[in-house]
PDB file of C-alpha atoms in Angstrom:
ATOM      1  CA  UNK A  18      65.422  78.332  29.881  1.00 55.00           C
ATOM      2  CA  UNK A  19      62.991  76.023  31.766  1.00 54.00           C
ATOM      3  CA  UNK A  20      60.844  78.741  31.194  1.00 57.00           C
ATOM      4  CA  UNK A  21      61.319  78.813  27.330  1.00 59.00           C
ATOM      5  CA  UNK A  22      60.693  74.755  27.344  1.00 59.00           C
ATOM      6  CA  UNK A  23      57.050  75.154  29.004  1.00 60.00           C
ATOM      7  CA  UNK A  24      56.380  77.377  26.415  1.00 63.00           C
ATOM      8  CA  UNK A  25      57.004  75.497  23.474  1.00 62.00           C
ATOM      9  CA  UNK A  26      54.821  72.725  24.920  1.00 65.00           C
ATOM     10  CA  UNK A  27      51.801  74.750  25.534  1.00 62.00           C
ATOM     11  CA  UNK A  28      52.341  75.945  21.900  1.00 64.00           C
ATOM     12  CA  UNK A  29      52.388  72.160  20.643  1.00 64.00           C
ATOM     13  CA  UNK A  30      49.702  71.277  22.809  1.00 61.00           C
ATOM     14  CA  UNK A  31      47.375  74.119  21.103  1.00 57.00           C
ATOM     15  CA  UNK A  32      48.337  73.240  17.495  1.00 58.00           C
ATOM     16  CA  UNK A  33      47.485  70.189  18.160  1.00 57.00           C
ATOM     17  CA  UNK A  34      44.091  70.813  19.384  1.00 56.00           C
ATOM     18  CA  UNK A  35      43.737  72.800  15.926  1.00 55.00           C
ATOM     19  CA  UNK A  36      44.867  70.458  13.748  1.00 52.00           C
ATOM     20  CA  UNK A  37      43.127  67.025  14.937  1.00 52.00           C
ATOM     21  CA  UNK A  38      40.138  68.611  16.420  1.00 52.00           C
ATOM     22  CA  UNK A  39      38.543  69.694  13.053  1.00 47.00           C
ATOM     23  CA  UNK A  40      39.625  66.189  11.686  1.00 45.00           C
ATOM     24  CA  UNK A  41      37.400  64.203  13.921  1.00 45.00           C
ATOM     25  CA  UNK A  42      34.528  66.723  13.228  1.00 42.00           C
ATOM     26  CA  UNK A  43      34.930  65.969   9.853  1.00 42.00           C
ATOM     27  CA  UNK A  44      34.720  61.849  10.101  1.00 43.00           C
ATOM     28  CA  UNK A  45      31.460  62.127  12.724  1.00 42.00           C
ATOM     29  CA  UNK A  46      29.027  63.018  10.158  1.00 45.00           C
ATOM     30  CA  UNK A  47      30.775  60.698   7.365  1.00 44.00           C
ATOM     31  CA  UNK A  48      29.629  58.104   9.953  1.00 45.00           C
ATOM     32  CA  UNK A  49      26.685  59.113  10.012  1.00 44.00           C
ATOM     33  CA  UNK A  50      26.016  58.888   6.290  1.00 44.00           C
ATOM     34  CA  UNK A  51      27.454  55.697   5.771  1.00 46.00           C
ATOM     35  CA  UNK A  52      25.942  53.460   8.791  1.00 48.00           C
ATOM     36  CA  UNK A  53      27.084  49.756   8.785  1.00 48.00           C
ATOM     37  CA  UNK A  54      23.716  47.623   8.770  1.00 48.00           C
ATOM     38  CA  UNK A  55      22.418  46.253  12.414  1.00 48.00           C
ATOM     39  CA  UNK A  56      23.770  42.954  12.875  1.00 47.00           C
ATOM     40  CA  UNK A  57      21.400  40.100  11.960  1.00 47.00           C
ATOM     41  CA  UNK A  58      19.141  39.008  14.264  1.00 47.00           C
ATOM     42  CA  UNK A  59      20.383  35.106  15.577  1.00 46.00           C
ATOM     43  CA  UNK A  60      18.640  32.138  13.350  1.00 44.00           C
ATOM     44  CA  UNK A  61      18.724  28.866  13.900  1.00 44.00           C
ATOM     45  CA  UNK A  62      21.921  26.824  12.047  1.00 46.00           C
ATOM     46  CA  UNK A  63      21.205  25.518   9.033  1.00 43.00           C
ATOM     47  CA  UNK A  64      22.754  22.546   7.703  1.00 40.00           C
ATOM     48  CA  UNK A  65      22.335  23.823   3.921  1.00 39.00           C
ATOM     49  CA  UNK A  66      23.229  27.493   4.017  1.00 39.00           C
ATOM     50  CA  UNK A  67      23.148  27.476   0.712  1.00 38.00           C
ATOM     51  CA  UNK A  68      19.105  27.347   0.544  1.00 37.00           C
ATOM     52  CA  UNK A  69      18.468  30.263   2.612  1.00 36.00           C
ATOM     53  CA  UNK A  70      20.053  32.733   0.201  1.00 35.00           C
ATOM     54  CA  UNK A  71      17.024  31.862  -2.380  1.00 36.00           C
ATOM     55  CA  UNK A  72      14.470  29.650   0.496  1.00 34.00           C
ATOM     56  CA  UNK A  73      14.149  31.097   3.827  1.00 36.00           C
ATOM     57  CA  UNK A  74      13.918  28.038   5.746  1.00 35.00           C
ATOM     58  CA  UNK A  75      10.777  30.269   7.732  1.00 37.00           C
ATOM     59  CA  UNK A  76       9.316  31.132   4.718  1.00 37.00           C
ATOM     60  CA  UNK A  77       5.868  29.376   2.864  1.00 36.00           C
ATOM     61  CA  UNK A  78       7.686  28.842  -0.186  1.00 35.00           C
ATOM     62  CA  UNK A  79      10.816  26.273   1.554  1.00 34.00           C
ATOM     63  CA  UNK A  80       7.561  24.664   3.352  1.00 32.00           C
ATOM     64  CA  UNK A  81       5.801  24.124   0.038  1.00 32.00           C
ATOM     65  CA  UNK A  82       9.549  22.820  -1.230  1.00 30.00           C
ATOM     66  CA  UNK A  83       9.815  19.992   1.679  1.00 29.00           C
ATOM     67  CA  UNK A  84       5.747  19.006   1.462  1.00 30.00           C
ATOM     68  CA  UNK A  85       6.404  18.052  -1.847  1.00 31.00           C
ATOM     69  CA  UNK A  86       9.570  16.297  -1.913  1.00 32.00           C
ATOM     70  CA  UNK A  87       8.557  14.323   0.591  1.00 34.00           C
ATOM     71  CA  UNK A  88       5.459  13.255  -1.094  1.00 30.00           C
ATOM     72  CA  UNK A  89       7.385  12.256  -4.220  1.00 30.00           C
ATOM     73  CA  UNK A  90       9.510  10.336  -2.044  1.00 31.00           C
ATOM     74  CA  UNK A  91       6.788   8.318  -0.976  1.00 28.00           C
ATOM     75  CA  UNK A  92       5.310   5.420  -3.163  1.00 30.00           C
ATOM     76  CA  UNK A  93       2.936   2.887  -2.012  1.00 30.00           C
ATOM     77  CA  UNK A  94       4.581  -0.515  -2.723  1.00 30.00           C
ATOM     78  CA  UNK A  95       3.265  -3.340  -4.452  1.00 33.00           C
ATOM     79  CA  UNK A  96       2.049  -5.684  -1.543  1.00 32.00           C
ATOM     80  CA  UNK A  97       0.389  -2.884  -0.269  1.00 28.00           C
ATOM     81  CA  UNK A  98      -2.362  -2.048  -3.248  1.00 30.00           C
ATOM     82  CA  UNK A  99      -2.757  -6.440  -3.666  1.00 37.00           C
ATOM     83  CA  UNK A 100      -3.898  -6.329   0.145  1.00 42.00           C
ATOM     84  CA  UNK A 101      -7.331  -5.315   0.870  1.00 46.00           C
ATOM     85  CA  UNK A 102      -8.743  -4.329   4.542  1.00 46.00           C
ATOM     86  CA  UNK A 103     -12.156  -3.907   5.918  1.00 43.00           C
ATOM     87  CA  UNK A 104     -11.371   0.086   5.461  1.00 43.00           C
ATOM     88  CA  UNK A 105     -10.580  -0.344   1.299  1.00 41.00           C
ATOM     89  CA  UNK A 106     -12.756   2.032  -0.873  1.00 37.00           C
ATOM     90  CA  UNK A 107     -13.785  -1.613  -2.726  1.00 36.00           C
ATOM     91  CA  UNK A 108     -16.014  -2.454   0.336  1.00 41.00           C
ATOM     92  CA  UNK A 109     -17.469   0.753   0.464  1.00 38.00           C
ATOM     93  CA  UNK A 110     -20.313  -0.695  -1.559  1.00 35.00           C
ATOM     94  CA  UNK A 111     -23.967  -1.786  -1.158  1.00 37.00           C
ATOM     95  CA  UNK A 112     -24.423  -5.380  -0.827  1.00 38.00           C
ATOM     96  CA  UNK A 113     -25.392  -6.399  -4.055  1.00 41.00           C
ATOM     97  CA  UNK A 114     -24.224  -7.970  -7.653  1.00 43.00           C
ATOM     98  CA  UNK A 115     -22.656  -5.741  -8.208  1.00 46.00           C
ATOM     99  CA  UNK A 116     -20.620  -5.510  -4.792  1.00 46.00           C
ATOM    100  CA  UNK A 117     -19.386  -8.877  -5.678  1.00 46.00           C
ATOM    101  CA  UNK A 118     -18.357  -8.058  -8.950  1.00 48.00           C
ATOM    102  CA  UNK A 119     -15.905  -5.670  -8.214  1.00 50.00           C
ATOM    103  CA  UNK A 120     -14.551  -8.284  -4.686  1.00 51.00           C
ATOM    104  CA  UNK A 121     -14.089 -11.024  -7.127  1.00 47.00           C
ATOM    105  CA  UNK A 122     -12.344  -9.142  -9.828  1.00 48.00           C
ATOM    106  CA  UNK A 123      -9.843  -7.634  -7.253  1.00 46.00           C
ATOM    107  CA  UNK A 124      -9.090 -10.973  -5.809  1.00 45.00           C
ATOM    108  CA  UNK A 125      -8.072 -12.678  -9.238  1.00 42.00           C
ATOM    109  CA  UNK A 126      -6.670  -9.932 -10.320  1.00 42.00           C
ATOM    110  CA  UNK A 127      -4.638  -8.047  -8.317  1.00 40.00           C
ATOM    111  CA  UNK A 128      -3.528  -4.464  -8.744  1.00 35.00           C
ATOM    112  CA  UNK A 129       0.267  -5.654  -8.271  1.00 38.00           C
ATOM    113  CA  UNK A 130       0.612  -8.750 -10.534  1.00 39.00           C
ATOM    114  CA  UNK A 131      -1.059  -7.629 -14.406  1.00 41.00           C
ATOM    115  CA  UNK A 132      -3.063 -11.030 -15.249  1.00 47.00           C
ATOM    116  CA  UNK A 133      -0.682 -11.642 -18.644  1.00 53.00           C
ATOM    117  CA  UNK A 134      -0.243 -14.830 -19.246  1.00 58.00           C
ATOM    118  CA  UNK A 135       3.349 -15.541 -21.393  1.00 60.00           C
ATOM    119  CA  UNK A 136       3.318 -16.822 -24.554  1.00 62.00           C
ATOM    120  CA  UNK A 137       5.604 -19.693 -23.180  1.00 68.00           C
ATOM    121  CA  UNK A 138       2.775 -20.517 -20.700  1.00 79.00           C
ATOM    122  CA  UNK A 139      -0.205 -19.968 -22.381  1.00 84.00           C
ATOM    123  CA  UNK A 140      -0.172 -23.637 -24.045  1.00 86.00           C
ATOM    124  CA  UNK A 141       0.303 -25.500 -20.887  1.00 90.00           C
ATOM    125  CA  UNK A 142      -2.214 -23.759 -19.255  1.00 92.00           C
ATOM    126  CA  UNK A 143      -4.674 -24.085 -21.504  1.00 92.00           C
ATOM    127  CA  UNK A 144      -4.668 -27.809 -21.553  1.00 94.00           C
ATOM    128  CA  UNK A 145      -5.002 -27.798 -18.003  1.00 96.00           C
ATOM    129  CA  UNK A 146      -7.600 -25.427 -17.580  1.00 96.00           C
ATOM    130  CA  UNK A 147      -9.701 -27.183 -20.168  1.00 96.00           C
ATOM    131  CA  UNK A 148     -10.223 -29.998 -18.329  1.00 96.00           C
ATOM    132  CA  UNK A 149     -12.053 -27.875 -15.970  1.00 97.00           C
ATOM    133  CA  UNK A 150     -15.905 -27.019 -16.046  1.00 95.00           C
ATOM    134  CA  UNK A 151     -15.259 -23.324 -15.988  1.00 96.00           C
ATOM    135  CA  UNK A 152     -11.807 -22.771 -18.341  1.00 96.00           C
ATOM    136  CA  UNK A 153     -11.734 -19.346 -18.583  1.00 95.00           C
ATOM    137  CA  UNK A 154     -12.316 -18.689 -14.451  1.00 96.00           C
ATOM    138  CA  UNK A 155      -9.774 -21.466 -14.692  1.00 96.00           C
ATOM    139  CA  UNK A 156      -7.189 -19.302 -16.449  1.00 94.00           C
ATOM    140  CA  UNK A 157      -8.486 -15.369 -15.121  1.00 93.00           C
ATOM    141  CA  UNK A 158      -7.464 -16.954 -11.563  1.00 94.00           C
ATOM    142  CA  UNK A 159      -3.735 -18.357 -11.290  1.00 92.00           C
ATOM    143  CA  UNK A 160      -2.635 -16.021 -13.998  1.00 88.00           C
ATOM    144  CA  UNK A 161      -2.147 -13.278 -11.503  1.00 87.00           C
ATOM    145  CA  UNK A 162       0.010 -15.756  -9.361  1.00 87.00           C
ATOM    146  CA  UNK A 163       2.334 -16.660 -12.321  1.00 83.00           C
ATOM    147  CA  UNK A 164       4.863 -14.028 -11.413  1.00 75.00           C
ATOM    148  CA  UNK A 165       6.359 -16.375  -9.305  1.00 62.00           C
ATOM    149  CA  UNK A 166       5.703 -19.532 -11.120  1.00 62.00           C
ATOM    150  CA  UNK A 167       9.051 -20.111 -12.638  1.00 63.00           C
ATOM    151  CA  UNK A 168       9.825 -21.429 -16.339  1.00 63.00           C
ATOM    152  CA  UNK A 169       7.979 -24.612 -15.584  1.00 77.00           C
ATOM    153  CA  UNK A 170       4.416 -24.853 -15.761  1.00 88.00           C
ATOM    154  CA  UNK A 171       2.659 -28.214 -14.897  1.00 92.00           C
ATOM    155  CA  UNK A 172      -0.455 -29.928 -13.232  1.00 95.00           C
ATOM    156  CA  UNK A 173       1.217 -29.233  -9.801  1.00 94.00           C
ATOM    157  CA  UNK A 174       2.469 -25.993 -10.050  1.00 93.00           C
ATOM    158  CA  UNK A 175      -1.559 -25.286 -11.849  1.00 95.00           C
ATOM    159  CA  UNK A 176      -2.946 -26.353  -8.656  1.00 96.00           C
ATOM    160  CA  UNK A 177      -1.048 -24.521  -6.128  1.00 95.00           C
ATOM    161  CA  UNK A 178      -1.582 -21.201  -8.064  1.00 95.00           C
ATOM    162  CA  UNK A 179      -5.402 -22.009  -8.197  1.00 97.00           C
ATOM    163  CA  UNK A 180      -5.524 -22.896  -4.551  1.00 98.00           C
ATOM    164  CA  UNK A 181      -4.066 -19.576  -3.785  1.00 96.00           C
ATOM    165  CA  UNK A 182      -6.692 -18.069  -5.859  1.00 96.00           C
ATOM    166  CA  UNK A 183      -9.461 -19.745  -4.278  1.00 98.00           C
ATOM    167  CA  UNK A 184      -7.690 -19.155  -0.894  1.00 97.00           C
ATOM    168  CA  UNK A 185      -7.724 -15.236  -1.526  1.00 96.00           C
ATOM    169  CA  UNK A 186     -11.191 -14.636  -3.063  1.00 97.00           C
ATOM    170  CA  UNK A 187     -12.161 -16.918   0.726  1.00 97.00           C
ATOM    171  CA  UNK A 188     -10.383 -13.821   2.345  1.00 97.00           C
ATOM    172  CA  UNK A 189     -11.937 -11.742   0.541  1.00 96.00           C
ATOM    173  CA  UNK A 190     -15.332 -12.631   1.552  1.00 97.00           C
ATOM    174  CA  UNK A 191     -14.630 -13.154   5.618  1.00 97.00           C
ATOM    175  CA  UNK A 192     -14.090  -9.167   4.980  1.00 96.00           C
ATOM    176  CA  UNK A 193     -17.134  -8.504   2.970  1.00 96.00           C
ATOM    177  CA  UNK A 194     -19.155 -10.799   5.601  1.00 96.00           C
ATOM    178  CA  UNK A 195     -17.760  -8.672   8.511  1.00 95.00           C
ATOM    179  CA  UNK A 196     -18.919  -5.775   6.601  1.00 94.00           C
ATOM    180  CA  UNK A 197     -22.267  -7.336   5.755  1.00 94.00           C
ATOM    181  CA  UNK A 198     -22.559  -8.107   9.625  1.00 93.00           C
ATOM    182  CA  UNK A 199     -22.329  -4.815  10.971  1.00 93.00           C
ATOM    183  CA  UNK A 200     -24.374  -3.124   8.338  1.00 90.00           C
ATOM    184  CA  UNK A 201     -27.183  -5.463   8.476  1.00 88.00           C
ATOM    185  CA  UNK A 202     -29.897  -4.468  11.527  1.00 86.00           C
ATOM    186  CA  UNK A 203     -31.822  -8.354  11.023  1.00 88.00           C
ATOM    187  CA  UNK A 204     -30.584 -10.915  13.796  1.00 91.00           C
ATOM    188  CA  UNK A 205     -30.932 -14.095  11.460  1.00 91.00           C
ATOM    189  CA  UNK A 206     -29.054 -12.315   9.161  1.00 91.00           C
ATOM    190  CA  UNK A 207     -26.544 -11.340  11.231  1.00 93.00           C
ATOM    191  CA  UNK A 208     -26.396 -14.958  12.697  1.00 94.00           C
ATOM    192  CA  UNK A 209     -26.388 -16.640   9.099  1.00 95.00           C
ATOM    193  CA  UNK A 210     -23.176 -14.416   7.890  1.00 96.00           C
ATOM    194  CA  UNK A 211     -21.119 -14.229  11.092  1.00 96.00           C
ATOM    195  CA  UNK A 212     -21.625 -18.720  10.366  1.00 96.00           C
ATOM    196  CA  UNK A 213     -20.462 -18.112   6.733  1.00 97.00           C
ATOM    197  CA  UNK A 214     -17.428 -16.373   8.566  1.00 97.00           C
ATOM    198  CA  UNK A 215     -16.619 -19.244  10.335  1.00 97.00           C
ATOM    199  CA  UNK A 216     -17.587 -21.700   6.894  1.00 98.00           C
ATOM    200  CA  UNK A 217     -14.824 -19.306   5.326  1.00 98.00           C
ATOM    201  CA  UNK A 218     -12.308 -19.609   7.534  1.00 97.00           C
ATOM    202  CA  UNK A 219     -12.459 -23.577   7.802  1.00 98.00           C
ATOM    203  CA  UNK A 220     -12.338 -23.648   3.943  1.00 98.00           C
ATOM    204  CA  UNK A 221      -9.226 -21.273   4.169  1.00 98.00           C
ATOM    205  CA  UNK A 222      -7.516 -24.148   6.425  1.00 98.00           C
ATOM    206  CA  UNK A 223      -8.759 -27.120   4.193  1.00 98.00           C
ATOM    207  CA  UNK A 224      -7.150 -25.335   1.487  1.00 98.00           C
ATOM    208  CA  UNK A 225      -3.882 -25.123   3.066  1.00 98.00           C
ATOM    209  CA  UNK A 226      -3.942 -28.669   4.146  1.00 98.00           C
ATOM    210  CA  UNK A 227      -4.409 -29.189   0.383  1.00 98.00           C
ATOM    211  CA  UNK A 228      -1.537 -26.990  -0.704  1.00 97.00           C
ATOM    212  CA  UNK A 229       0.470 -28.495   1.822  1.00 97.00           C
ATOM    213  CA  UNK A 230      -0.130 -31.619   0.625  1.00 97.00           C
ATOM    214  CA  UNK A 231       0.931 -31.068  -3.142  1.00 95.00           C
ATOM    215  CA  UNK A 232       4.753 -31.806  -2.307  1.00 93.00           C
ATOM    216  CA  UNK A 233       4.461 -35.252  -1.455  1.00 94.00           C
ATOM    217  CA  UNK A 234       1.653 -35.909  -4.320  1.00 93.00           C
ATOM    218  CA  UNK A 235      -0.653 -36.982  -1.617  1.00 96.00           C
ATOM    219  CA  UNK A 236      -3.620 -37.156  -4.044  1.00 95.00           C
ATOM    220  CA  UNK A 237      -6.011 -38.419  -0.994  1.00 96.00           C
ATOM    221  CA  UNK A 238      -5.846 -35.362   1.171  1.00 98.00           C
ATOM    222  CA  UNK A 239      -5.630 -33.522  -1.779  1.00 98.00           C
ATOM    223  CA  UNK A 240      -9.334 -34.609  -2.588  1.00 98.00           C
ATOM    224  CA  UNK A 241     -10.311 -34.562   0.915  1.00 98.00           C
ATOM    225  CA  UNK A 242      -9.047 -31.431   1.717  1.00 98.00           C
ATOM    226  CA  UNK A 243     -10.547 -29.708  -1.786  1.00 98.00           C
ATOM    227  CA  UNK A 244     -14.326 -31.274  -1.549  1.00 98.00           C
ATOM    228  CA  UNK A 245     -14.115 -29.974   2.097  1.00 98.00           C
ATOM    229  CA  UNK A 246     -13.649 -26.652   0.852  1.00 98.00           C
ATOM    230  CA  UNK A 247     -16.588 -27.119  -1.205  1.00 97.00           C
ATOM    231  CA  UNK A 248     -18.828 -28.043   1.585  1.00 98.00           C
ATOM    232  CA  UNK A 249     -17.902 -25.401   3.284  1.00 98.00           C
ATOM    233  CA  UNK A 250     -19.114 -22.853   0.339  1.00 98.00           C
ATOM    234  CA  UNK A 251     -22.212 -24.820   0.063  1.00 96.00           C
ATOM    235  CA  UNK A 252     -23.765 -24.739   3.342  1.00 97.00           C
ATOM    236  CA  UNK A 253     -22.775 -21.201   4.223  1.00 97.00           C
ATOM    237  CA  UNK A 254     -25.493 -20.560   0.710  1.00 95.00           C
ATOM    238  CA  UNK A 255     -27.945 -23.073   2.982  1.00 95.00           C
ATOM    239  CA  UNK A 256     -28.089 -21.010   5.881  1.00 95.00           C
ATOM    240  CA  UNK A 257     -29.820 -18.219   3.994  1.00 93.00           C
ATOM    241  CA  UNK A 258     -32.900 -21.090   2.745  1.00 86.00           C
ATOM    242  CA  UNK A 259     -35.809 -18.750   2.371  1.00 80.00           C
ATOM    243  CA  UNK A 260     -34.027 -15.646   2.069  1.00 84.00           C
ATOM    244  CA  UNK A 261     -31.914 -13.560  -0.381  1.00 88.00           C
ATOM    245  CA  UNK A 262     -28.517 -14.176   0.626  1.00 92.00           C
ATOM    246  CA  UNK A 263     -25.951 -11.327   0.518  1.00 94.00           C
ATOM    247  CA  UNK A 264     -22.979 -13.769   0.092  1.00 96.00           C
ATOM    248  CA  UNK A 265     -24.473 -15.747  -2.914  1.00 95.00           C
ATOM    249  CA  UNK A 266     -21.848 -14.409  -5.583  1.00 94.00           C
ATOM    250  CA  UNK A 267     -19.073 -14.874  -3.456  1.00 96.00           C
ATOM    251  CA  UNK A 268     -19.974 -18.762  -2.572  1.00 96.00           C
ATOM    252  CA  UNK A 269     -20.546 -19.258  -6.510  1.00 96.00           C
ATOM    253  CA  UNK A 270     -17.460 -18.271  -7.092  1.00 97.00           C
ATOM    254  CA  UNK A 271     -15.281 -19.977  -4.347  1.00 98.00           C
ATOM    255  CA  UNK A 272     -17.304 -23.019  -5.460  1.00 97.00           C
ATOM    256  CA  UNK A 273     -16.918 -22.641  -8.771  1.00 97.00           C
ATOM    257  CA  UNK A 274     -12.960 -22.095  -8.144  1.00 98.00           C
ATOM    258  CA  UNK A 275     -12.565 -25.250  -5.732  1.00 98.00           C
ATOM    259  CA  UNK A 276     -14.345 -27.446  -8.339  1.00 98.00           C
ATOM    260  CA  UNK A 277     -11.363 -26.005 -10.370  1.00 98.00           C
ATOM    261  CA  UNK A 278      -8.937 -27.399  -7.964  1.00 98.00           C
ATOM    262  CA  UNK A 279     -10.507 -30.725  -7.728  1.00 98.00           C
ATOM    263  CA  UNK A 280     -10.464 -30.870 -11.238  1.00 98.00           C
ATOM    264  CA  UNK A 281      -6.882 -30.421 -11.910  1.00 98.00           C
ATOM    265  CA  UNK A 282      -5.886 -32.475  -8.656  1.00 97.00           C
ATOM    266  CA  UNK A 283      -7.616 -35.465 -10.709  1.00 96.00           C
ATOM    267  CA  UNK A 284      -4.691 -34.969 -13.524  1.00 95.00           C
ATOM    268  CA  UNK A 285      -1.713 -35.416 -11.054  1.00 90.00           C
TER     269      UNK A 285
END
């Protein structure tokens, strides 16, 4: 009997080998055929998977897409393009007429603030500014500086905007006299415009005092403070005497804008 048992297991055994055998030989090359693709290769996690399946993040093209977002994110501001350094493109010019042109125009009109004057404004400026020797310098100066002016426009808020006026173009010039200075290979030269530095900067602190001065209507310093200025202008020209001086239009003008000032500081 036990006999009989072993028997019928040997038998099951072999039909079994028959029947599953030839199934697995069957599924190998079905495998085969039909690989699974290699599992990608590890990349850095990105935040925005949602990118990658159009931008690589390695590729040129998502490069080219961040250069140029962040450049339309950036925008120079306002204060920036009204502030001029020793490195602007504007003083990139010879020393001549024409050099002082295009200082002078920048400093009473700056890039920021559009000189436009209001129709509200235009009256009461006009009647001030008239009573200066040079009107329309007179108006072409504080109208850049009536941004923040206010609804009233009078003598004293006239004169602070044109001291500011004079007060910039004086900045303007201490960096085209650096500039001057270092280009120029003449020792008197040199000399004169590094003293027209220091003329410039006094006038620059006269011209505060007189702006500080406007609160308490204190008419004397006022004066004092304004015909300093002037001086100042005047005998940074007379240090050039007998020679052409590279900083002529710029002390015409800073004259011609302080005589401005004193002008309208006679009205208050």
């Amino acid at each position: 009997m036990e006999s009989k048992i072993n028997q019928a297991i040997l038998i099951i055994s072999f039909l079994s080998l028959i029947f599953f055998n030839p199934a697995q030989g069957i599924c190998v090359p079905c495998d085969s055929t039909h690989q699974n693709p290699s599992p990608p290769s590890h990349s850095p996690h990105n935040p925005h998977p949602g990118l990658t399946s159009t931008i690589p993040l390695g590729s040129s093209s998502s490069t080219k897409f961040i250069t140029s977002t962040n450049r339309r994110g950036f925008a120079p501001s306002s204060s920036f393009t009204s502030t001029l350094t020793e490195d602007d493109p504007i003083l990139q010019i010879h020393p001549n007429k024409a050099f002082g042109d295009k200082l002078f125009h920048h400093s009473i009109h700056p890039i920021s603030v559009p000189p436009v004057i209001a129709t509200i404004h235009r009256a009461a400026i006009q009647k001030i500014c008239d009573k200066t020797d040079n009107p329309s310098l007179c108006i072409s100066s504080i109208s850049p500086f009536l941004k923040g002016a206010g609804a009233k426009i009078d003598v004293h808020s006239v004169i602070e905007m044109a001291i500011k006026a004079c007060s910039h173009h004086a900045k303007l010039a201490i960096l085209a006299a650096s500039k001057l200075a270092r280009g120029s290979s003449d020792a008197t030269t040199v000399s004169s415009i590094n003293d027209c530095k220091d003329f410039y900067s006094d006038a620059l602190d006269n011209l505060q005092s007189a702006r500080d001065a406007i609160a308490s209507r204190d008419i004397g310093t006022i004066n004092i403070m304004l015909s300093a200025a002037v001086t100042d202008f005047g005998t940074c020209e007379d240090g050039f005497a007998g020679e052409s001086s590279p900083l002529a239009h710029f002390n015409e003008k800073l004259s011609k804008l302080a005589s401005n000032c004193l002008a309208i500081a006679s009205l208050i």
